[in-house]
CSV table of C-alpha atoms and ligand atoms in Angstrom, one decimal:
chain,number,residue,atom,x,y,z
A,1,UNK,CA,-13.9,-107.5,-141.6
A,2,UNK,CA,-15.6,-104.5,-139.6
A,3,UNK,CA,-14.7,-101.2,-141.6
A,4,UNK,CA,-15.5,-98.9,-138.6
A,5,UNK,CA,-12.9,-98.5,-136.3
A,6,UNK,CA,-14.8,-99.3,-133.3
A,7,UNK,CA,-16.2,-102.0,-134.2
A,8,UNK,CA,-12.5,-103.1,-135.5
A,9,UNK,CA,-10.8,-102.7,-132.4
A,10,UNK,CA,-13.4,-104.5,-130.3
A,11,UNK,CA,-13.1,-107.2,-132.4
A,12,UNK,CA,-9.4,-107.1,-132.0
A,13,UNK,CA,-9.8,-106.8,-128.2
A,14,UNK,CA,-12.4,-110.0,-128.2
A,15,UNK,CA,-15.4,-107.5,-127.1
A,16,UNK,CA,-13.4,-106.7,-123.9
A,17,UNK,CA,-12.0,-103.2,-123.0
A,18,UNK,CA,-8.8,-102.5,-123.6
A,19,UNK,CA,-7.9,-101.4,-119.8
A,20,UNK,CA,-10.0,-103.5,-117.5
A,21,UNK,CA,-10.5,-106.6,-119.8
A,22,UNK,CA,-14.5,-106.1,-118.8
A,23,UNK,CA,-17.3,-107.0,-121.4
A,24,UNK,CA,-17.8,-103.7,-123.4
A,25,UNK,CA,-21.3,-103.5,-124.4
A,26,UNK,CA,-20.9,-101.5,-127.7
A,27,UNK,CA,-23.2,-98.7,-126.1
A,28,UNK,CA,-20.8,-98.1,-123.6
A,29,UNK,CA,-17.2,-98.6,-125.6
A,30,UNK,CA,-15.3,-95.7,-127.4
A,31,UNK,CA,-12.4,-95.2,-129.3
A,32,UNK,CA,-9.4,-93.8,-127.2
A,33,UNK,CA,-6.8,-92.4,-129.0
A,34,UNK,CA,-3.6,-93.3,-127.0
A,35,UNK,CA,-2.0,-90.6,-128.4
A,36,UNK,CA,-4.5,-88.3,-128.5
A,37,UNK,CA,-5.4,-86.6,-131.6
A,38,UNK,CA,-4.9,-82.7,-130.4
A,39,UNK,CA,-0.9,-84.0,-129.8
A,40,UNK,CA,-1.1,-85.2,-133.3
A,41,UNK,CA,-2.2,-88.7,-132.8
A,42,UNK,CA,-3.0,-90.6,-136.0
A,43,UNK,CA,-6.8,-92.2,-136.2
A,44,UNK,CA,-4.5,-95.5,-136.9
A,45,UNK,CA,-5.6,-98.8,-134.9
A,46,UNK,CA,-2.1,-99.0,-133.8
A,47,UNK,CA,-2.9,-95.9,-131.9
A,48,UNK,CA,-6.2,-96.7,-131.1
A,49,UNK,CA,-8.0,-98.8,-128.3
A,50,UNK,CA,-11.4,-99.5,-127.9
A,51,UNK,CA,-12.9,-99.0,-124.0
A,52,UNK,CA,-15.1,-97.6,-121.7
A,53,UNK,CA,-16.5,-94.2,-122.1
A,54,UNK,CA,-15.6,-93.4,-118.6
A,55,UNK,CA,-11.9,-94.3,-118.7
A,56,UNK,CA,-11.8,-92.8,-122.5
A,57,UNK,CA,-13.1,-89.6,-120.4
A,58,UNK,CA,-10.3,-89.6,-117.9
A,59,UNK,CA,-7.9,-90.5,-120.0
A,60,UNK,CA,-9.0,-87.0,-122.0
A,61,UNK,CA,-6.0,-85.5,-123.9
A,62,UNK,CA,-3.7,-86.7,-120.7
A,63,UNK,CA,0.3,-87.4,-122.7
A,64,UNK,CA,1.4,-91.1,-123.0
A,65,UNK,CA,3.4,-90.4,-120.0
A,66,UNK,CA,0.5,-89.7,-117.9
A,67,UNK,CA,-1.7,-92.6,-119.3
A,68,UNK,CA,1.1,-95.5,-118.7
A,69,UNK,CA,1.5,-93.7,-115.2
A,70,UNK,CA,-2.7,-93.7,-114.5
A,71,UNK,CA,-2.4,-97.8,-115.8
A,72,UNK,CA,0.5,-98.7,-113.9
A,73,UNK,CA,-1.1,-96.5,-110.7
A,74,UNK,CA,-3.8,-99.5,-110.9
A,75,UNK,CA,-1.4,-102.1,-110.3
A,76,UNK,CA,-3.1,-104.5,-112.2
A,77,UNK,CA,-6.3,-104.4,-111.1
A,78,UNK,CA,-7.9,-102.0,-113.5
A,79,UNK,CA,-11.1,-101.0,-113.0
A,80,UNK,CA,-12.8,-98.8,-115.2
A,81,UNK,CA,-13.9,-95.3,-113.0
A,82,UNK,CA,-18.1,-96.3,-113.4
A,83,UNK,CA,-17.1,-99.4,-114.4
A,84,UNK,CA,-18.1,-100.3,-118.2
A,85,UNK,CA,-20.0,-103.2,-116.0
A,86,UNK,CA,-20.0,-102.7,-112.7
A,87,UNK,CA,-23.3,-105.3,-112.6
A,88,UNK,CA,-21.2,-108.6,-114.3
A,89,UNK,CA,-18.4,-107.4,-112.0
A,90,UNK,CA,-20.2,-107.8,-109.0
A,91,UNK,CA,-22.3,-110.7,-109.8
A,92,UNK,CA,-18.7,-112.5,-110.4
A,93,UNK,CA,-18.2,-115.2,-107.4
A,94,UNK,CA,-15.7,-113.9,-105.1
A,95,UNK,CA,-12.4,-116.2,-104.8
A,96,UNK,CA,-12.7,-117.2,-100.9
A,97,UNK,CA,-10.0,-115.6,-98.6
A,98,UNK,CA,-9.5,-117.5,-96.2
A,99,UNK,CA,-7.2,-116.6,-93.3
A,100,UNK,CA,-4.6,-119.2,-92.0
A,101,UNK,CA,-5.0,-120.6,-89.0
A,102,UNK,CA,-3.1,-122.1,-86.6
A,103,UNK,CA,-3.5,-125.7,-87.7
A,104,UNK,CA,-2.4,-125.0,-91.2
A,105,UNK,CA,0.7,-123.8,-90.0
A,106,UNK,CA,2.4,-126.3,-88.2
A,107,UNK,CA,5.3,-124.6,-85.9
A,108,UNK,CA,8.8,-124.5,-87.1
A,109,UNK,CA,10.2,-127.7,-85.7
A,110,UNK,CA,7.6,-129.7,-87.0
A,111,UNK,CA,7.9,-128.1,-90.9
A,112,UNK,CA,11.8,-128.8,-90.3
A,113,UNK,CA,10.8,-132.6,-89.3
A,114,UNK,CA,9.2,-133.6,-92.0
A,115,UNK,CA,11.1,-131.3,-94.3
A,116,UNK,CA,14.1,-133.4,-93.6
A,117,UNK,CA,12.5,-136.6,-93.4
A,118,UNK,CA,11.5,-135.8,-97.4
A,119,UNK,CA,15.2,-135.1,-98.2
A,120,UNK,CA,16.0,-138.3,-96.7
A,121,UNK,CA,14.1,-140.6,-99.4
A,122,UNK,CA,15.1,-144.6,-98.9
A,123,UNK,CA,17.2,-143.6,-96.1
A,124,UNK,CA,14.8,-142.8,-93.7
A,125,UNK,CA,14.6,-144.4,-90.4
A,126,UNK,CA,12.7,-147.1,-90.5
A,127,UNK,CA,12.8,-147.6,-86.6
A,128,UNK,CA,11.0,-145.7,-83.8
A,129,UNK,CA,14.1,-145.3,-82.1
A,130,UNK,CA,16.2,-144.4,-85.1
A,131,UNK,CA,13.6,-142.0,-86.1
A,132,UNK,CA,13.9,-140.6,-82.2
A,133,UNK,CA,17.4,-140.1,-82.3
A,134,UNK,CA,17.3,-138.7,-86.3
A,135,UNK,CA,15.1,-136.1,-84.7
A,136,UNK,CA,17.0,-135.4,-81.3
A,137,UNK,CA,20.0,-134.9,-84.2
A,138,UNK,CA,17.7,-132.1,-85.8
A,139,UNK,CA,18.1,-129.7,-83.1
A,140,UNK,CA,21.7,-129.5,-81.7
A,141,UNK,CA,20.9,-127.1,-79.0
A,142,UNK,CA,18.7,-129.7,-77.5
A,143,UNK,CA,15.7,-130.9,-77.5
A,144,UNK,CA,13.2,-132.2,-74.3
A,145,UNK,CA,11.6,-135.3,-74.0
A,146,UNK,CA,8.2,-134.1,-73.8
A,147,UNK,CA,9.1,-132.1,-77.2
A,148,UNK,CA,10.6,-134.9,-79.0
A,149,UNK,CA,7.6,-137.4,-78.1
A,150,UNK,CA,5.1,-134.6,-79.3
A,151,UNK,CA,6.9,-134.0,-82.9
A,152,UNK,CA,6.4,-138.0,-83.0
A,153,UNK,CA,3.3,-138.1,-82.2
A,154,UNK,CA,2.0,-135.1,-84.5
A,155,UNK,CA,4.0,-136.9,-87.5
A,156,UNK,CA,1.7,-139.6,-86.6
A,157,UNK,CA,-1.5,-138.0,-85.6
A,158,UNK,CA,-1.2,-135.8,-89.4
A,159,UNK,CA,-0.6,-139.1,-90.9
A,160,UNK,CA,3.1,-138.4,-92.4
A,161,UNK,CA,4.2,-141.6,-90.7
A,162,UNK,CA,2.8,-144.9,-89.7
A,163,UNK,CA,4.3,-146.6,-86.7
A,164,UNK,CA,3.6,-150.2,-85.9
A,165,UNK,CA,5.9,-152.2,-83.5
A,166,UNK,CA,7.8,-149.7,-83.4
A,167,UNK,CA,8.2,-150.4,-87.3
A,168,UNK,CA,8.0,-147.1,-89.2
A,169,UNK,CA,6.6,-146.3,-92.5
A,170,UNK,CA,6.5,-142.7,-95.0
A,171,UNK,CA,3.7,-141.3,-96.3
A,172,UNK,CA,5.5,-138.2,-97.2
B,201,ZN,ZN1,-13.3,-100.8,-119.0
């Protein structure tokens, strides 16, 4: 087992730092007393972390208080101030964002359509014009032709039913 603290605690911490969970090369990790020693804190691994110079900097002889605020500030997504690796951090692939679009978000009738077809299990129509009427029933304050033949045809057109002789089948 390491005898020197450092070298301790990173083991500990799996070579990461202890606030932003980044790779700590051993050149740039330190030990930071989370009680710090001018307010008496012991030179203990239970009160001592090993992380990035630059944080252990900031972090300087700030009180608990202030160092669970400065954490908690980062809501999660603690980065160290020059970043123990700013180099590994960047080269990271990017999860995509991707911005929804109209087509992923069906409009409301629709999502209610097939949300209550789901419910319906076995006892969904099996009939064009039972499947018609189970939608007209959907919407009390009415519904228009044109709207109820479009909700039919965009069940059929994203494949969520099949309709053959005006036989229909669930792929729900
Ligand atoms: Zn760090």
């Amino acid at each position: 087992m390491p005898t020197k603290p450092l070298d301790r605690l990173m083991f500990a911490q799996g070579g990461l730092c202890f606030f932003c969970k980044q790779q700590l090369p051993k050149s740039e990790a330190s030990v930071e007393h989370l009680v710090a020693s001018a307010n008496g804190g012991s030179n203990n691994d239970e009160n001592c972390v090993a992380c990035c110079k630059a944080v252990n900097a900031l972090l300087g002889s700030m009180s608990l208080k202030e160092k669970i605020r400065v954490v908690l500030n980062q809501k999660g997504q603690f980065k160290c101030p020059n970043g123990c690796d700013a180099s590994k951090v960047a080269s990271k692939p990017k999860a995509k964002t991707t911005t929804p679009t109209a087509q992923t978000q069906p409009d409301d009738k629709f999502s209610l359509v097939v949300a209550n077809l789901k419910q319906r299990g076995h006892s969904r129509p099996r009939k064009l014009k039972t499947l018609s009427s189970t939608i007209a029933s959907l919407f009390p304050k009415g519904l228009s032709e044109v709207e109820l033949n479009t909700l039919v045809k965009q069940l059929e057109s994203t494949g969520k039913v099949i309709i053959t002789d005006n036989n229909v089948t669930y792929a729900l």
